[in-house]
């Protein structure tokens, strides 16, 4: 089963884009009969590590909004993740790598299970429940590429021994 | 030439802030300020919305304590409806609230404060964080995660999900508790109690190592405020407002929370987006109206806990006060938090065994009958006020939120100053001193997401300014 963890605040404009993106992708994948589970959170917190070590998890995908570097930063970024023992100042949130570290060090999460992060650029973070025009366009394009994203995961899922 | 030292942001608390320390020409700390640099816009954002949407909207102020906003908002909605909610709904709301106190306090102790408490304030900064704690005390870290998960699961069982559950509504709650969920809560309580006692023992064993910190971490006279039961017992959901002074003298008692404006006012300062609530009869000048809220304050204003395990720990807690006075050191917020976890677990155990806990009568229905609704409850960090003004259609005209962390603002500023005075001198700022100042703030477990709001995150950045505003030194911590 693919575990999707999406993070963000739906009332802070593009901060909620990761949530919407994950919901749309999961809905598309479920129509393909892919076993997938979605967890949406306001921020990453330690107990998520327990979700990663559920017995039926074969791959993990973190989905989030990143602050766009500039107006030209319109790419969906997709990258594999590894656990890190480096703990940044926790501040408002943990990062996926630290969640992975918790899961690995404390609960025996297997390093054979692939973990990825997908981020969409965000441009406006004011109090509103709508997305910025640019962010919304990028998200719509990503929905069109749902199968491509799944293809990347499919290779990993089918090769996974877990 | 006087100097300004800035710690930006404060690590390991929700949200973002910076600390500015002002040295005089002799390198002695003259002043210190805790700046909150984010803008809080939820109050304006909510105008024009229906009051019935407010639980769901205000819960999204924070991902750590959304349940508190759900409770206060729903109670404000109850007042607008002019309705008395079913007794089982009260019980279920309390159950969720105690689940939240458990998870929030567990996060504060195990993940935010334990690295300093168990690894030492001046230990290697490369290890004095949660990963260092995990490596040295893996069993403690595991137990802490599972305790937090227990609190979150109670919230999820009741509300359908553990973050922002759309379950508490004006008039009651949406769904009753299911029998299998009740049974699971009962089954998991023993481990939760064991973990809490593990934490209490670790903390009590550490007291001897922190005698100086106990004296200097926010240890000064203030008022204390919290809700209490009609009999003066520890209370988190309903009850009356009580305020006591640093000698334990009761200044305000049995005040219905909706009348809070008779005793609480808010000031503003140009260097912070947080407001500064104070006790109105004593005024704002010179900090005489300063009061603290949260676990330390709640234990100080209560006559008793009312549950056996928490009562035993409360008796030990009281011995930390000077000659029977309220406990004044903010360092003991840590102990107060753990006592409140014990209390919450005991009340959860009591509540899930109540004969009517599975009743399906959980919501009353009404229209708009009042144009002002005030909802008050005890969030993990302190007393939370939601005040709504609506029109006859229930559309919000004005919203005012007084957040727990904001009420500790004056005390947090005073704490920074006190610690800086105790540990800083003209020779500069050692890593351990910097962490002490941050830890002083963390004893309050502030949630700056609630007081303002945070988007994104940034590395720790220390800057040393001269009196002309020039950076004369910098320290980046990542």
XYZ file of C-alpha atoms in Angstrom:
640
model
C 0.000 0.000 0.000
C 1.183 3.502 -0.827
C 1.006 5.793 2.195
C 0.551 9.436 1.224
C 1.133 12.072 3.913
C 0.084 15.592 2.952
C 0.830 18.627 5.060
C -0.518 22.180 5.071
C -3.171 24.685 6.150
C -6.169 25.008 3.856
C -6.925 28.494 5.166
C -3.543 29.985 4.253
C -3.939 30.040 0.471
C -1.108 28.139 -1.226
C -0.093 26.542 2.065
C -3.050 24.254 1.418
C -1.981 23.338 -2.108
C -0.129 20.250 -0.933
C -3.308 19.002 0.713
C -5.410 19.567 -2.393
C -2.758 18.070 -4.642
C -2.554 14.938 -2.528
C -6.333 14.569 -2.396
C -6.579 14.868 -6.177
C -3.751 12.435 -6.864
C -5.060 9.882 -4.389
C -8.534 10.101 -5.897
C -7.051 9.498 -9.358
C -4.982 6.564 -8.146
C -7.873 4.979 -6.306
C -9.807 4.955 -9.579
C -6.960 2.801 -10.900
C -7.576 0.430 -7.992
C -4.202 1.269 -6.451
C -4.066 0.480 -2.730
C -3.368 3.904 -1.303
C -4.036 5.642 2.011
C -4.016 9.379 2.570
C -3.195 11.138 5.835
C -3.620 14.910 5.881
C -2.026 16.918 8.671
C -1.530 20.555 9.568
C 2.123 19.849 10.317
C 4.414 16.853 10.603
C 4.552 15.442 14.117
C 6.380 12.558 15.787
C 3.543 10.021 15.879
C 3.462 9.931 12.072
C 6.485 7.678 12.383
C 4.145 4.978 13.668
C 2.064 5.220 10.507
C 5.130 4.500 8.401
C 5.778 1.178 10.108
C 2.287 -0.212 9.542
C 2.668 -3.706 8.144
C 1.009 -3.035 4.789
C 3.008 0.059 3.827
C 5.173 -0.601 0.761
C 5.993 2.971 -0.239
C 5.619 6.447 1.284
C 4.986 9.772 -0.417
C 5.137 13.108 1.428
C 3.287 15.960 -0.297
C 3.741 19.583 0.678
C 3.888 23.152 -0.531
C 7.275 24.839 -0.709
C 7.754 28.587 -0.786
C 8.488 29.436 -4.423
C 11.987 30.789 -4.903
C 10.692 33.322 -7.410
C 7.881 33.696 -9.936
C 9.702 31.455 -12.376
C 9.782 28.605 -9.876
C 6.827 26.644 -11.226
C 8.117 23.074 -11.219
C 6.651 20.214 -9.253
C 9.657 18.791 -7.467
C 9.903 15.142 -6.760
C 12.768 13.524 -4.903
C 13.604 10.391 -2.919
C 14.147 10.849 0.798
C 16.491 9.251 3.239
C 16.347 9.517 7.018
C 18.596 12.046 8.634
C 19.949 12.127 12.122
C 20.421 15.850 11.766
C 17.614 17.584 13.608
C 16.939 21.105 12.388
C 15.466 23.540 14.872
C 12.024 22.050 15.148
C 10.219 25.316 15.277
C 6.789 24.990 13.796
C 7.189 21.623 12.164
C 9.330 18.594 11.672
C 10.565 17.585 8.246
C 9.965 14.247 6.491
C 13.580 13.178 6.908
C 13.261 13.438 10.672
C 10.006 11.501 10.664
C 11.910 8.836 8.742
C 14.669 8.895 11.330
C 12.146 8.371 14.137
C 10.563 5.511 12.210
C 13.899 3.899 11.402
C 15.730 4.320 14.682
C 12.854 3.776 17.072
C 10.476 1.477 15.223
C 12.574 -0.450 12.711
C 11.284 1.100 9.476
C 12.920 -0.757 6.625
C 15.309 1.184 4.381
C 14.099 -1.017 1.522
C 10.773 0.815 1.536
C 11.010 3.729 -0.909
C 10.148 7.163 0.397
C 9.624 10.213 -1.783
C 8.646 13.819 -1.381
C 6.601 15.818 -3.865
C 6.381 19.596 -3.478
C 4.361 22.186 -5.314
C 5.509 25.833 -5.287
C 3.388 28.290 -3.322
C 3.296 32.025 -3.962
C 0.716 33.574 -1.639
C 0.148 32.666 2.012
C -2.495 35.080 3.207
C -5.653 34.163 5.099
C -7.899 32.746 2.421
C -9.181 29.364 1.360
C -8.442 29.828 -2.326
C -5.200 29.122 -4.149
C -3.240 31.703 -6.115
C -3.851 31.555 -9.856
C -0.330 30.308 -10.566
C -0.413 27.630 -7.919
C -3.815 26.447 -9.077
C -2.593 26.130 -12.683
C 0.425 24.117 -11.583
C -1.781 21.830 -9.551
C -4.115 21.203 -12.483
C -1.125 20.266 -14.656
C 0.026 17.886 -11.955
C -3.344 16.149 -11.962
C -2.899 15.556 -15.674
C 0.441 13.910 -14.868
C -0.973 11.705 -12.110
C -0.175 8.569 -14.078
C 3.391 9.693 -14.733
C 3.951 10.218 -11.052
C 2.401 6.846 -10.434
C 4.716 5.305 -13.023
C 7.700 6.403 -11.007
C 6.159 4.907 -7.912
C 5.021 1.808 -9.767
C 8.560 0.901 -10.667
C 9.493 1.175 -7.043
C 6.351 -0.524 -5.749
C 6.733 -3.492 -8.028
C 10.401 -3.789 -7.107
C 9.748 -3.497 -3.417
C 10.240 -6.618 -1.335
C 8.238 -5.304 1.609
C 28.553 51.458 23.318
C 25.512 49.328 24.232
C 24.797 46.154 22.376
C 21.770 44.253 21.239
C 21.845 40.480 20.961
C 19.168 38.735 18.963
C 18.184 35.072 18.964
C 16.068 34.474 15.887
C 14.033 32.301 15.849
C 13.494 30.492 19.114
C 13.850 26.817 18.399
C 11.546 24.028 19.425
C 8.390 26.004 20.004
C 5.470 26.220 17.659
C 5.644 29.278 15.454
C 8.409 31.815 15.192
C 9.815 34.595 17.288
C 13.066 36.309 18.050
C 14.646 37.384 21.282
C 16.485 40.656 21.597
C 18.831 41.256 24.478
C 20.088 44.760 25.143
C 23.413 45.218 26.893
C 24.625 48.541 28.219
C 28.116 49.850 27.660
C 29.432 47.739 30.497
C 28.049 44.577 28.896
C 25.365 44.199 31.552
C 21.901 43.170 30.460
C 19.673 46.177 30.542
C 16.576 44.818 28.873
C 15.347 41.819 26.891
C 12.349 41.352 24.678
C 10.537 38.433 23.195
C 9.409 39.588 19.759
C 6.656 37.879 17.899
C 7.134 38.731 14.278
C 4.159 37.216 12.580
C 0.866 38.754 11.762
C -2.320 37.377 13.118
C -5.146 37.702 10.670
C -7.710 35.124 11.652
C -9.926 37.604 13.485
C -10.398 39.784 10.413
C -10.613 36.760 8.126
C -13.605 35.426 10.062
C -15.762 38.537 9.753
C -18.630 37.941 7.363
C -18.675 34.187 8.033
C -21.391 32.289 9.817
C -20.708 31.570 13.481
C -21.458 27.898 12.761
C -18.325 27.741 10.591
C -16.091 29.037 13.323
C -15.146 25.754 15.005
C -13.794 24.468 11.709
C -12.112 27.750 10.823
C -10.488 28.551 14.148
C -9.299 24.982 14.573
C -7.029 25.679 11.632
C -5.195 28.337 13.549
C -3.064 25.534 14.960
C -2.160 21.930 14.319
C -1.089 21.293 17.919
C -4.126 22.475 19.854
C -7.017 22.690 17.373
C -9.325 21.004 19.870
C -9.052 23.967 22.230
C -10.337 26.283 19.532
C -13.054 23.794 18.658
C -14.214 23.796 22.272
C -14.117 27.536 22.858
C -15.708 28.226 19.489
C -18.477 25.682 19.983
C -19.195 27.118 23.431
C -19.439 30.602 21.933
C -21.861 29.093 19.421
C -23.835 27.446 22.236
C -24.230 30.899 23.771
C -25.448 32.405 20.489
C -27.992 29.609 20.177
C -28.955 30.150 23.789
C -29.091 26.391 24.219
C -28.049 23.937 26.906
C -26.300 21.001 25.257
C -27.076 17.379 26.253
C -25.133 16.028 29.228
C -23.474 13.299 27.151
C -22.230 15.945 24.728
C -20.595 17.750 27.651
C -18.913 14.519 28.698
C -17.704 13.802 25.173
C -16.347 17.311 24.703
C -14.494 16.950 27.998
C -13.145 13.591 26.875
C -11.726 15.089 23.708
C -10.325 18.033 25.622
C -8.457 15.753 28.007
C -7.188 13.741 25.054
C -5.772 16.933 23.670
C -4.179 17.983 26.936
C -2.514 14.585 27.070
C -1.082 14.793 23.551
C -0.043 18.415 23.731
C 1.674 18.109 27.095
C 3.375 14.917 25.904
C 4.763 16.765 22.887
C 5.964 19.592 25.092
C 7.768 17.360 27.561
C 9.162 14.559 25.436
C 10.048 16.400 22.245
C 10.494 20.053 23.070
C 11.877 20.181 26.603
C 13.304 16.743 27.371
C 16.486 17.291 25.311
C 17.515 20.049 27.710
C 16.209 18.350 30.837
C 17.772 14.969 30.186
C 20.846 15.911 28.158
C 21.717 19.120 29.998
C 21.377 22.808 29.196
C 25.010 23.127 28.166
C 25.533 19.778 26.510
C 26.881 19.570 22.987
C 24.390 21.429 20.776
C 24.987 18.782 18.122
C 23.284 16.318 20.463
C 20.996 18.491 22.563
C 17.966 18.016 20.406
C 15.375 15.358 19.919
C 17.671 13.068 17.910
C 20.231 13.151 20.699
C 17.452 12.229 23.087
C 16.342 9.392 20.841
C 19.865 8.008 20.686
C 20.471 8.199 24.425
C 16.988 7.362 25.692
C 15.234 5.414 22.918
C 12.718 3.826 25.275
C 11.719 7.223 26.631
C 11.344 8.583 23.109
C 9.211 5.612 22.036
C 7.027 5.878 25.098
C 6.555 9.600 24.553
C 5.445 9.090 20.975
C 2.978 6.427 22.030
C 1.585 8.627 24.803
C 1.049 11.424 22.328
C -0.517 8.968 19.904
C -2.932 7.871 22.644
C -4.176 11.420 23.099
C -4.432 11.885 19.352
C -6.306 8.618 18.962
C -8.913 9.686 21.516
C -9.477 12.778 19.412
C -9.662 10.654 16.259
C -12.063 8.124 17.774
C -14.448 10.890 18.721
C -14.011 13.281 15.835
C -13.132 11.066 12.913
C -9.623 12.449 12.566
C -6.961 13.559 15.003
C -6.290 16.994 13.497
C -9.107 19.488 12.841
C -11.949 17.066 13.553
C -15.248 18.590 12.391
C -17.103 17.139 15.352
C -17.601 19.805 18.016
C -20.390 22.104 16.871
C -22.689 24.710 18.427
C -25.352 22.714 20.240
C -23.214 19.688 21.041
C -21.225 17.213 18.982
C -21.922 15.435 15.717
C -21.447 11.799 16.654
C -21.586 9.689 19.825
C -18.778 7.507 21.109
C -18.744 3.925 19.861
C -18.478 1.003 22.274
C -15.394 -0.501 20.614
C -13.580 2.837 20.838
C -14.493 3.160 24.502
C -13.070 -0.318 25.101
C -9.851 0.543 23.284
C -9.363 3.653 25.378
C -9.758 1.572 28.532
C -7.286 -0.991 27.213
C -4.574 1.586 26.511
C -4.821 3.585 29.704
C -2.371 1.500 31.786
C 0.510 2.127 29.374
C -0.320 5.832 29.310
C -0.168 5.989 33.108
C 3.151 4.109 33.137
C 4.688 6.498 30.614
C 3.544 9.518 32.577
C 5.101 8.199 35.765
C 8.318 7.488 33.859
C 8.372 11.128 32.819
C 7.583 12.358 36.340
C 10.396 10.260 37.804
C 12.874 11.494 35.190
C 11.893 15.080 35.843
C 12.026 14.793 39.624
C 15.458 13.138 39.394
C 16.642 16.106 37.340
C 15.640 18.794 39.867
C 18.951 18.522 41.693
C 20.782 19.403 38.455
C 18.739 22.531 37.862
C 18.731 24.424 41.148
C 20.006 27.603 39.525
C 17.557 27.303 36.645
C 14.655 26.826 39.035
C 15.646 30.072 40.740
C 16.094 32.071 37.549
C 13.677 30.687 34.929
C 10.687 32.955 35.197
C 10.768 32.975 38.981
C 9.110 36.222 40.023
C 5.816 37.290 41.566
C 2.825 37.348 39.261
C -0.869 36.761 39.433
C -2.229 33.423 38.248
C -5.480 32.798 36.406
C -7.449 29.702 35.477
C -10.820 28.007 35.490
C -11.899 26.117 38.590
C -14.938 24.023 39.454
C -17.647 25.428 41.678
C -15.828 23.850 44.622
C -12.463 25.271 43.537
C -11.071 22.117 41.939
C -8.912 21.724 38.820
C -10.998 22.384 35.712
C -10.325 22.428 31.953
C -13.654 22.809 30.184
C -16.154 24.847 32.190
C -16.416 26.383 35.650
C -15.510 29.856 36.867
C -12.563 32.181 36.494
C -10.296 32.544 39.504
C -7.301 34.842 39.889
C -4.869 34.637 42.796
C -1.836 36.746 43.608
C 1.698 35.565 44.321
C 0.862 35.068 47.987
C -2.123 32.920 47.185
C -4.689 35.579 48.014
C -7.799 35.198 45.892
C -8.474 38.405 43.966
C -11.256 37.144 41.709
C -13.464 34.155 42.427
C -16.525 32.527 40.926
C -16.527 34.943 37.991
C -18.534 33.553 35.077
C -16.003 33.363 32.224
C -18.252 35.380 29.918
C -17.618 38.382 32.185
C -13.848 38.210 31.693
C -13.695 41.782 30.377
C -14.460 43.030 33.870
C -10.952 41.915 34.881
C -8.896 41.419 31.703
C -7.777 44.115 29.244
C -5.260 44.028 26.355
C -2.376 46.369 25.608
C -0.279 46.589 22.447
C 3.420 47.295 21.908
C 4.993 48.474 18.642
C 7.642 45.722 18.629
C 5.352 42.695 18.753
C 2.285 41.386 16.975
C 1.219 39.616 20.165
C -1.125 41.602 22.378
C -0.380 41.935 26.086
C -3.354 40.959 28.284
C -3.202 42.192 31.870
C -5.310 42.258 35.046
C -7.275 45.465 34.648
C -7.738 46.510 38.281
C -3.955 46.685 38.753
C -3.170 48.267 35.380
C -0.521 47.649 32.721
C 2.269 50.000 33.758
C 5.352 48.424 35.328
C 3.913 44.954 34.815
C 1.898 44.945 38.027
C -1.092 43.497 36.192
C 0.965 40.636 34.813
C -0.573 37.197 35.205
C 0.307 33.701 34.092
C -1.985 31.009 32.696
C -1.492 27.365 31.831
C -0.557 24.300 33.877
C 1.435 26.128 36.581
C -1.323 28.705 37.022
C -4.104 26.125 37.005
C -2.492 24.142 39.805
C -1.848 27.345 41.741
C -5.441 28.588 41.550
C -7.023 25.191 42.321
C -7.745 24.017 45.853
C -7.445 20.378 44.788
C -7.232 18.104 41.758
C -9.968 15.654 42.701
C -8.391 12.493 41.299
C -6.150 10.317 43.505
C -2.955 10.064 41.462
C -2.923 13.705 40.446
C -3.763 14.681 44.019
C -0.684 12.874 45.337
C 1.571 14.626 42.847
C -0.156 17.954 43.510
C 0.778 17.658 47.194
C 4.435 17.241 46.186
C 4.090 20.108 43.738
C 2.810 22.464 46.421
C 5.970 21.839 48.446
C 7.912 23.600 45.705
C 6.256 26.867 46.666
C 7.838 29.168 49.206
C 6.204 28.617 52.599
C 2.889 27.497 51.220
C 2.645 30.210 48.600
C 1.865 29.469 44.943
C 4.730 27.886 43.045
C 6.384 30.771 41.267
C 9.227 29.295 39.187
C 8.210 28.834 35.564
C 10.630 25.897 35.454
C 7.921 23.978 37.277
C 5.566 24.302 34.335
C 7.189 21.008 33.303
C 6.026 19.258 36.464
C 2.611 20.889 36.310
C 2.215 19.616 32.768
C 2.918 16.043 33.795
C 0.485 16.313 36.718
C -2.138 17.505 34.280
C -1.481 14.507 32.065
C -2.083 12.280 35.088
C -5.265 14.159 35.919
C -6.466 13.962 32.329
C -5.851 10.214 32.168
C -7.745 9.705 35.416
C -10.650 11.786 34.186
C -10.624 9.945 30.846
C -10.839 6.674 32.758
C -13.714 8.014 34.827
C -15.535 9.449 31.844
C -15.414 6.405 29.550
C -16.935 4.350 32.384
C -19.858 6.766 32.846
C -23.179 4.953 32.278
C -24.438 7.434 29.678
C -21.175 7.852 27.741
C -22.527 5.880 24.756
C -25.833 7.786 24.585
C -26.764 8.982 21.122
C -28.407 12.123 22.452
C -25.501 14.445 21.722
C -26.839 17.556 20.059
C -29.473 20.202 20.637
C -30.779 22.458 17.887
C -31.787 26.094 17.907
C -31.532 29.313 15.909
C -29.801 32.587 16.725
C -31.109 33.782 20.068
C -28.219 35.933 21.284
C -26.057 38.377 19.328
C -22.963 37.912 21.490
C -21.410 34.566 22.288
C -18.402 34.034 24.530
C -16.769 30.619 24.819
C -13.999 29.928 27.322
C -12.031 26.791 28.038
C -8.595 25.776 29.261
C -6.269 24.991 26.385
C -3.080 23.068 27.196
C -1.231 26.390 27.394
C -3.843 28.337 29.325
C -7.225 29.998 29.276
C -8.656 30.570 25.819
C -11.389 33.091 25.014
C -13.487 33.244 21.858
C -15.811 36.227 21.625
C -18.206 36.563 18.694
C -20.587 39.359 17.759
C -23.173 38.292 15.171
C -26.154 39.790 13.403
C -29.633 38.255 13.527
C -28.616 35.823 10.768
C -25.616 34.576 12.735
C -23.093 36.340 10.490
C -19.993 37.425 12.357
C -19.576 41.163 12.705
C -16.622 41.069 15.035
C -14.339 38.368 16.377
C -11.934 38.613 19.273
C -9.686 35.775 20.327
C -7.573 35.952 23.476
C -5.081 33.180 23.183
C -3.389 31.414 26.055
C 0.120 32.147 24.866
C -0.693 35.838 24.539
C -1.692 35.984 28.183
C 1.741 34.725 29.161
C 3.393 37.335 26.976
C 4.340 39.722 29.775
C 5.679 36.873 31.866
C 7.678 35.447 28.936
C 9.317 38.825 28.410
C 10.146 39.052 32.088
C 11.553 35.521 31.993
C 13.909 36.333 29.129
C 15.154 39.365 30.996
C 15.649 37.425 34.208
C 17.611 34.625 32.553
C 19.691 37.028 30.506
C 20.568 38.977 33.654
C 21.530 35.768 35.465
C 23.703 34.282 32.730
C 24.879 36.970 30.325
C 27.699 39.409 30.852
C 30.042 41.554 28.836
C 32.068 38.501 27.804
C 29.401 37.488 25.343
C 26.824 34.800 24.974
C 27.838 31.179 25.387
C 25.824 28.483 23.633
C 24.514 27.215 26.959
C 23.257 30.653 27.919
C 21.455 31.040 24.649
C 19.767 27.727 25.121
C 18.776 28.688 28.663
C 16.973 31.731 27.381
C 15.175 29.672 24.811
C 14.354 27.046 27.408
C 12.913 29.743 29.620
C 10.481 30.559 26.849
C 9.790 26.871 26.251
C 8.747 26.337 29.889
C 5.612 28.259 28.914
C 5.183 25.905 25.936
C 4.045 28.830 23.810
C 2.107 28.187 20.654
C 2.894 31.105 18.448
C 0.803 29.557 15.687
C -2.219 30.332 17.819
C -1.031 33.717 18.928
C -0.134 34.664 15.393
C 0.482 32.219 12.618
C 3.536 30.641 11.062
C 4.168 29.672 7.477
C 7.367 27.923 6.605
C 10.405 27.819 8.792
C 13.891 29.254 8.967
C 17.208 28.447 10.571
C 18.236 29.846 13.929
C 20.008 33.134 13.448
C 21.697 35.105 16.202
C 22.733 38.655 15.604
C 24.600 41.021 17.862
C 23.823 44.673 17.244
C 25.521 47.802 18.509
C 23.503 50.763 19.700
C 23.578 52.219 16.180
C 21.812 49.136 14.860
C 24.920 47.710 13.226
C 25.523 43.968 13.285
C 28.786 43.399 15.102
C 28.529 39.636 15.377
C 26.422 36.833 13.983
C 25.736 33.286 14.976
C 23.845 30.902 12.711
C 22.514 27.738 14.212
C 21.126 25.088 11.867
